[in-house]
Coordinates of N, CA and C in Angstrom, one line a residue:
M1 N 90.0 91.8 68.8 CA 89.9 91.9 69.6 C 90.8 90.7 71.2
I2 N 91.0 90.5 70.8 CA 92.9 89.4 71.5 C 93.8 90.6 70.4
R3 N 93.5 89.9 69.2 CA 94.9 90.7 68.8 C 95.2 91.9 69.8
K4 N 94.2 93.3 69.4 CA 94.4 94.3 70.7 C 94.6 93.9 71.7
T5 N 94.5 92.7 72.9 CA 94.6 92.0 74.2 C 96.3 91.9 73.5
V6 N 96.1 90.8 72.4 CA 98.2 90.7 72.3 C 98.8 91.8 72.0
Y7 N 98.6 92.9 71.9 CA 99.3 94.4 71.6 C 99.1 95.2 73.2
R8 N 98.6 94.6 73.7 CA 98.7 95.2 75.4 C 99.6 94.5 75.9
V9 N 99.7 94.1 75.8 CA 100.4 92.6 76.9 C 102.1 92.6 75.9
A10 N 102.7 92.4 75.1 CA 103.5 92.8 74.1 C 103.8 94.1 74.3
A11 N 103.1 95.5 75.1 CA 103.6 96.3 75.6 C 103.8 97.1 76.6
L12 N 102.9 96.1 78.0 CA 104.0 96.0 78.2 C 104.6 95.8 79.2
V13 N 104.8 94.3 78.1 CA 106.2 94.3 78.1 C 107.6 94.8 77.7
F14 N 107.0 95.7 76.3 CA 108.4 96.7 76.2 C 108.6 97.8 76.0
L15 N 107.2 98.3 76.7 CA 107.0 99.8 77.7 C 108.4 100.5 78.6
P16 N 108.8 99.6 80.2 CA 109.8 100.2 79.9 C 111.0 100.8 78.8
L17 N 110.8 99.3 78.3 CA 112.1 99.8 77.1 C 112.5 100.8 76.6
L18 N 111.2 101.6 76.0 CA 111.1 102.2 75.0 C 110.7 103.7 76.1
V19 N 110.3 104.0 77.1 CA 110.6 104.8 78.0 C 111.6 105.2 78.7
A20 N 113.3 103.9 78.8 CA 114.1 104.2 78.7 C 114.8 105.1 78.0
A21 N 114.6 104.8 76.2 CA 114.5 105.5 75.2 C 114.1 107.1 74.7
S22 N 112.9 107.4 75.1 CA 112.2 108.3 75.5 C 112.7 109.5 76.7
C23 N 113.3 108.9 76.9 CA 113.3 110.6 78.3 C 113.3 111.8 78.3
G24 N 114.1 111.8 76.7 CA 113.8 113.8 76.1 C 112.3 114.2 75.7
D25 N 111.2 112.7 75.8 CA 109.8 113.3 75.0 C 109.5 114.4 75.4
D26 N 109.1 115.3 74.2 CA 108.6 116.6 75.1 C 106.7 116.8 75.0
R27 N 106.1 114.8 75.5 CA 105.0 114.3 75.4 C 104.5 114.3 77.4
R28 N 105.9 114.4 77.5 CA 105.7 113.4 79.5 C 105.1 114.7 80.2
Y29 N 104.8 114.0 80.6 CA 104.2 114.7 81.7 C 104.3 114.9 83.7
D30 N 105.2 116.1 83.2 CA 105.9 115.9 84.4 C 106.0 117.6 85.2
D31 N 105.2 117.2 86.8 CA 105.0 118.6 87.6 C 104.3 119.9 86.9
G32 N 102.8 119.4 86.6 CA 102.0 120.6 86.5 C 102.5 120.3 84.4
D33 N 103.2 120.5 84.2 CA 103.2 120.6 82.9 C 102.3 119.8 81.7
D34 N 101.9 120.8 80.8 CA 100.5 120.2 79.8 C 101.2 119.1 79.0
C35 N 100.1 117.7 78.4 CA 101.1 117.4 78.1 C 99.7 116.7 76.5
E36 N 100.8 116.5 75.4 CA 98.8 116.6 74.3 C 98.6 114.7 74.7
I37 N 97.8 114.7 74.6 CA 95.8 113.2 75.0 C 96.4 112.8 73.4
G38 N 97.0 111.8 73.6 CA 96.2 111.4 72.0 C 95.2 109.8 72.4
V39 N 94.7 110.3 70.5 CA 93.7 109.7 71.0 C 93.9 107.8 70.4
P40 N 93.0 107.4 71.9 CA 93.2 105.6 71.0 C 94.0 105.2 69.8
G41 N 94.0 104.6 69.7 CA 94.8 103.9 68.9 C 95.0 104.7 67.6
E42 N 95.7 106.0 68.0 CA 96.0 106.6 66.4 C 97.5 107.1 67.1
G43 N 98.4 106.4 67.8 CA 99.2 106.3 68.1 C 99.8 107.6 69.8
A44 N 100.6 109.1 69.2 CA 101.1 108.9 70.4 C 100.1 109.3 71.1
A45 N 100.5 109.2 72.9 CA 99.9 108.9 73.9 C 100.1 109.6 75.2
C46 N 99.8 110.9 75.7 CA 100.3 111.3 76.9 C 100.9 110.4 77.6
E47 N 102.5 111.0 78.5 CA 102.8 109.3 78.8 C 103.0 110.3 80.1
C48 N 102.5 109.5 81.7 CA 103.3 110.5 83.0 C 103.1 109.4 83.4
S49 N 104.0 109.8 84.9 CA 104.9 109.5 86.2 C 104.0 109.9 87.6
G50 N 103.7 109.3 88.7 CA 103.0 110.0 89.9 C 101.2 109.8 89.7
L51 N 101.2 111.1 90.8 CA 99.9 111.3 91.1 C 99.3 112.1 89.6
D52 N 98.3 112.0 89.9 CA 96.5 113.0 89.5 C 97.0 112.3 88.2
C53 N 98.0 112.0 87.4 CA 96.9 111.8 86.1 C 95.6 111.8 85.6
V54 N 94.7 112.1 84.4 CA 93.5 112.9 84.6 C 93.6 113.3 83.1
C55 N 92.5 112.2 82.6 CA 92.0 112.3 81.1 C 91.1 113.2 81.5
P56 N 91.1 114.7 80.7 CA 90.1 115.8 80.6 C 88.2 115.4 80.6
S57 N 88.4 116.9 80.5 CA 86.6 116.7 81.0 C 85.7 115.6 79.2
S58 N 86.2 116.2 78.5 CA 85.6 115.5 76.7 C 86.3 115.0 76.5
G59 N 85.6 113.7 75.9 CA 86.9 113.7 75.0 C 87.7 112.7 74.7
D60 N 87.9 111.9 73.8 CA 88.6 110.4 74.7 C 89.8 110.7 74.7
C61 N 91.4 109.7 75.0 CA 92.1 110.0 75.1 C 93.1 108.5 75.6
E62 N 94.6 108.7 75.5 CA 94.9 107.2 76.0 C 96.3 108.2 76.7
I63 N 96.5 107.1 78.4 CA 98.0 108.1 78.8 C 98.4 106.3 78.7
N64 N 99.2 106.9 78.3 CA 100.4 105.5 79.3 C 101.5 106.1 80.9
C65 N 101.3 104.9 81.6 CA 101.7 105.0 83.2 C 103.7 104.9 83.1
I66 N 104.0 105.8 83.5 CA 104.7 104.8 83.7 C 105.8 104.3 85.6
E67 N 105.3 105.2 86.5 CA 105.3 104.6 87.3 C 104.0 104.7 88.3
G68 N 104.5 104.7 89.1 CA 103.0 105.1 91.0 C 102.2 105.9 89.5
C69 N 102.4 105.6 89.0 CA 100.5 106.7 88.8 C 98.3 106.2 88.7
N70 N 98.6 107.0 89.5 CA 97.0 106.7 89.9 C 96.1 107.6 88.4
L71 N 95.5 107.6 87.9 CA 95.3 107.2 86.6 C 93.0 107.3 87.2
Q72 N 93.1 108.7 86.5 CA 91.7 108.8 86.1 C 90.9 109.0 85.2
C73 N 89.7 108.6 85.4 CA 88.8 108.9 83.8 C 87.8 109.1 84.6
A74 N 87.4 110.6 84.5 CA 86.1 111.0 85.1 C 85.3 111.7 83.4
G75 N 85.5 111.9 82.7 CA 85.0 112.4 81.5 C 83.8 111.8 81.6
S76 N 83.2 112.3 79.6 CA 82.3 112.4 79.2 C 83.1 111.0 77.6
G77 N 84.8 111.1 77.8 CA 85.1 109.9 77.0 C 85.6 108.9 77.1
S78 N 86.1 108.2 76.7 CA 86.7 107.1 76.1 C 88.1 107.1 76.9
C79 N 88.5 105.9 78.0 CA 89.8 106.2 77.7 C 90.3 105.4 78.5
D80 N 92.0 105.5 78.0 CA 92.8 104.0 77.4 C 94.0 104.1 78.5
F81 N 93.5 103.6 78.8 CA 95.6 103.3 80.2 C 96.5 102.2 80.1
L82 N 97.2 102.2 80.3 CA 97.6 101.5 79.9 C 99.5 101.6 81.1
C83 N 99.2 101.2 82.7 CA 100.7 100.8 83.2 C 101.3 99.0 83.6
I84 N 102.5 99.7 84.1 CA 103.0 98.6 84.5 C 102.7 97.8 85.6
A85 N 102.8 97.9 86.1 CA 102.5 98.2 87.5 C 102.6 98.9 89.3
G86 N 101.3 98.3 89.9 CA 101.3 99.4 91.1 C 100.7 100.1 91.1
C87 N 99.7 100.5 89.7 CA 98.7 101.7 89.9 C 97.1 100.9 90.4
N88 N 96.8 102.7 90.8 CA 95.2 102.9 91.4 C 94.2 104.2 89.8
T89 N 93.8 103.4 89.5 CA 92.7 102.7 88.0 C 91.4 103.5 89.1
E90 N 90.5 104.6 88.5 CA 89.0 104.9 89.1 C 89.0 105.2 87.0
C91 N 87.8 104.7 87.3 CA 87.2 105.0 85.7 C 86.0 105.3 86.2
T92 N 85.5 107.0 86.3 CA 84.3 107.3 87.3 C 83.9 108.0 86.8
G93 N 83.7 108.0 84.7 CA 82.6 109.1 84.3 C 82.1 108.5 83.3
S94 N 81.2 108.7 82.3 CA 80.6 108.5 81.1 C 81.1 107.4 80.4
G95 N 82.1 107.7 79.8 CA 82.8 107.1 79.0 C 83.1 105.4 79.4
N96 N 83.5 104.5 78.2 CA 84.2 103.4 78.6 C 85.5 103.3 79.1
C97 N 86.2 103.0 79.9 CA 88.3 102.3 79.6 C 88.4 100.9 79.2
F98 N 89.5 102.0 79.5 CA 90.0 100.6 79.5 C 91.5 100.2 79.8
V99 N 91.5 99.6 80.1 CA 92.1 99.3 82.1 C 93.7 98.5 80.8
D100 N 95.1 98.2 80.8 CA 95.9 96.6 80.7 C 97.1 97.7 82.6
V101 N 96.7 97.1 83.1 CA 97.4 97.0 84.9 C 98.2 95.7 84.9
G102 N 100.0 95.8 85.2 CA 100.5 94.6 85.6 C 100.0 95.2 87.4
D103 N 101.1 93.2 88.0 CA 100.7 93.4 89.3 C 101.0 94.0 90.1
D104 N 99.6 94.1 90.7 CA 99.8 95.0 92.2 C 99.7 95.6 92.1
S105 N 98.1 96.2 91.7 CA 97.6 97.0 91.1 C 96.0 97.2 91.0
T106 N 94.9 98.0 91.3 CA 93.4 98.2 91.8 C 93.0 99.2 89.8
V107 N 92.1 98.6 90.4 CA 90.7 99.0 89.0 C 89.6 99.1 89.4
S108 N 88.5 100.8 90.1 CA 88.0 101.0 90.0 C 86.8 101.1 89.4
C109 N 85.9 100.8 89.1 CA 84.6 100.7 87.4 C 83.4 102.4 88.0
T110 N 83.2 102.4 89.1 CA 82.2 103.0 89.7 C 81.3 103.4 88.5
G111 N 82.3 104.3 87.4 CA 81.0 105.5 86.2 C 80.2 104.3 85.6
S112 N 79.1 104.9 84.8 CA 78.3 104.6 83.6 C 78.9 103.4 82.2
G113 N 80.1 104.1 82.1 CA 80.8 103.6 80.6 C 81.4 101.9 81.2
D114 N 81.5 101.1 80.2 CA 81.8 100.0 80.2 C 83.6 99.8 81.3
C115 N 83.7 99.2 81.7 CA 84.4 98.8 81.9 C 85.6 96.8 81.0
D116 N 86.7 97.5 80.6 CA 87.8 96.2 80.1 C 88.8 96.3 80.2
V117 N 89.6 95.3 81.9 CA 90.5 95.3 82.3 C 91.3 94.1 81.9
T118 N 92.6 94.5 81.2 CA 93.8 92.4 81.7 C 94.8 93.1 82.1
C119 N 94.5 92.4 83.1 CA 95.9 92.8 84.1 C 97.4 91.2 83.9
A120 N 98.0 91.5 83.9 CA 99.4 90.9 83.4 C 100.2 90.8 84.9
G121 N 99.4 90.9 85.3 CA 99.6 90.5 86.7 C 98.9 90.9 87.7
D122 N 98.7 89.8 89.4 CA 97.9 90.0 90.0 C 97.0 90.8 90.8
C123 N 95.9 91.6 90.0 CA 95.5 93.1 90.2 C 93.5 92.4 91.2
A124 N 93.6 93.5 91.8 CA 92.0 93.8 92.0 C 90.8 94.5 91.2
V125 N 90.1 94.5 90.9 CA 88.5 95.3 90.7 C 87.7 95.5 91.1
A126 N 87.3 96.2 90.8 CA 86.7 97.0 91.8 C 84.7 97.1 90.9
C127 N 83.7 96.5 90.7 CA 82.6 97.0 90.0 C 81.8 97.2 91.0
P128 N 81.1 98.6 90.7 CA 80.0 99.0 92.2 C 78.7 99.3 91.2
G129 N 79.2 99.2 89.6 CA 78.9 99.9 88.7 C 77.7 98.7 88.6
S130 N 77.6 99.7 87.2 CA 75.6 99.2 86.4 C 75.8 98.9 85.1
A131 N 77.5 98.8 85.3 CA 78.1 98.8 83.7 C 78.2 97.5 84.0
T132 N 78.9 96.6 82.7 CA 79.9 95.5 82.2 C 81.0 95.7 82.0
C133 N 81.4 95.2 83.1 CA 82.7 94.6 83.8 C 83.7 93.9 83.2
T134 N 84.7 93.8 82.0 CA 85.3 92.3 82.0 C 86.8 92.6 82.3
V135 N 87.0 91.4 83.1 CA 88.6 91.8 83.6 C 89.3 90.0 82.6
R136 N 90.4 90.5 81.8 CA 91.2 89.4 81.0 C 92.4 89.6 81.6
C137 N 93.0 88.0 82.9 CA 93.8 87.9 83.5 C 94.6 86.6 82.8
A138 N 95.9 86.9 82.6 CA 96.8 86.4 82.5 C 97.5 84.8 83.4
A139 N 97.6 84.3 82.6 CA 97.7 82.7 82.8 C 99.7 83.3 84.4
G140 N 99.0 82.8 85.4 CA 99.4 82.1 86.6 C 98.5 83.4 87.7
A141 N 98.2 84.7 86.7 CA 97.5 85.7 88.4 C 96.8 85.7 88.4
I142 N 96.8 86.3 89.6 CA 95.5 86.3 90.4 C 95.0 87.2 90.4
C143 N 93.2 87.3 89.9 CA 93.0 88.5 89.9 C 91.5 87.9 90.2
T144 N 90.4 89.1 91.6 CA 89.6 89.2 91.6 C 88.3 90.5 90.9
I145 N 86.8 90.0 91.1 CA 86.5 91.1 91.1 C 85.8 91.0 92.2
D146 N 85.5 92.3 92.5 CA 85.4 92.7 93.9 C 83.8 93.7 94.0
K147 N 83.1 94.2 94.7 CA 81.5 94.2 94.6 C 80.4 94.3 93.5
C148 N 81.1 93.4 92.7 CA 79.8 93.1 91.5 C 79.0 94.2 91.7
S149 N 77.8 95.2 92.0 CA 76.2 95.8 91.1 C 76.0 93.7 90.7
G150 N 76.4 93.6 90.3 CA 74.9 91.7 89.9 C 76.1 90.6 90.2
T151 N 76.6 89.5 88.0 CA 77.2 89.1 89.2 C 78.1 88.4 88.2
V152 N 78.3 86.9 89.3 CA 79.7 88.3 88.3 C 80.1 86.3 87.4
E153 N 80.3 85.6 86.3 CA 80.5 85.1 85.6 C 81.9 84.5 85.1
S154 N 82.6 83.7 85.2 CA 83.5 83.0 84.8 C 83.6 82.1 83.8
C155 N 84.3 83.1 83.3 CA 85.0 82.8 81.6 C 86.3 81.9 81.2
P156 N 86.0 81.4 79.9 CA 87.0 80.8 79.4 C 88.5 81.5 79.3
D157 N 89.8 81.1 79.3 CA 91.0 82.1 78.9 C 91.4 82.9 80.5
G158 N 91.0 82.9 81.9 CA 91.3 83.3 82.9 C 89.6 85.2 82.5
V159 N 88.4 84.6 81.8 CA 88.5 86.2 82.0 C 86.7 86.0 82.9
Q160 N 86.6 87.1 83.7 CA 85.3 86.8 84.7 C 84.9 88.3 83.8
V161 N 82.9 88.3 84.2 CA 82.7 88.7 83.8 C 81.3 89.2 83.8
C162 N 81.3 91.3 84.9 CA 80.9 91.7 85.5 C 79.3 92.4 85.4
N163 N 78.1 91.8 85.4 CA 77.2 91.8 84.5 C 76.8 92.1 83.0
G164 N 77.8 91.6 82.9 CA 77.6 90.9 81.4 C 77.1 89.0 81.2
S165 N 78.2 88.7 80.2 CA 77.9 87.8 79.9 C 79.5 87.0 78.7
C166 N 79.7 85.8 78.6 CA 80.6 85.3 77.7 C 80.3 85.7 76.8
S167 N 81.4 86.4 75.7 CA 80.6 86.3 74.3 C 81.8 85.6 73.7

């Protein structure tokens, strides 16, 4: 789990460089074009910018947000989102949500799937659902859990857990 978190933080740092180098990439989502949704951990992922980056209703997916995204995981599959900054992410489905966001981002976990959120900058996470919501906050960042339906437990290394315990 620590290795995955390290990779995600590294991706937040290096993604802008990769985006600049891949402007001609045909997997990028623009103006309603279809893009190929990648399977988490298996490489190619859909890249999108702007509004309405939505995972399909079934199956797992991975989306890398380039800028200003409203990401939504509303289906039955698990979603893996990466967004540099200023993101609005909603996990309303039954699948698990793995979210890496940067500064000035919000995440809402209202579905029945677990949420695992890594914040590289200041972020706010709402967890009114019944599932476990884990928030990992980078050093120096301010991360808040709002509307936890149960109790929030503070763990070592900037981790907070709603509806669960430190492990």
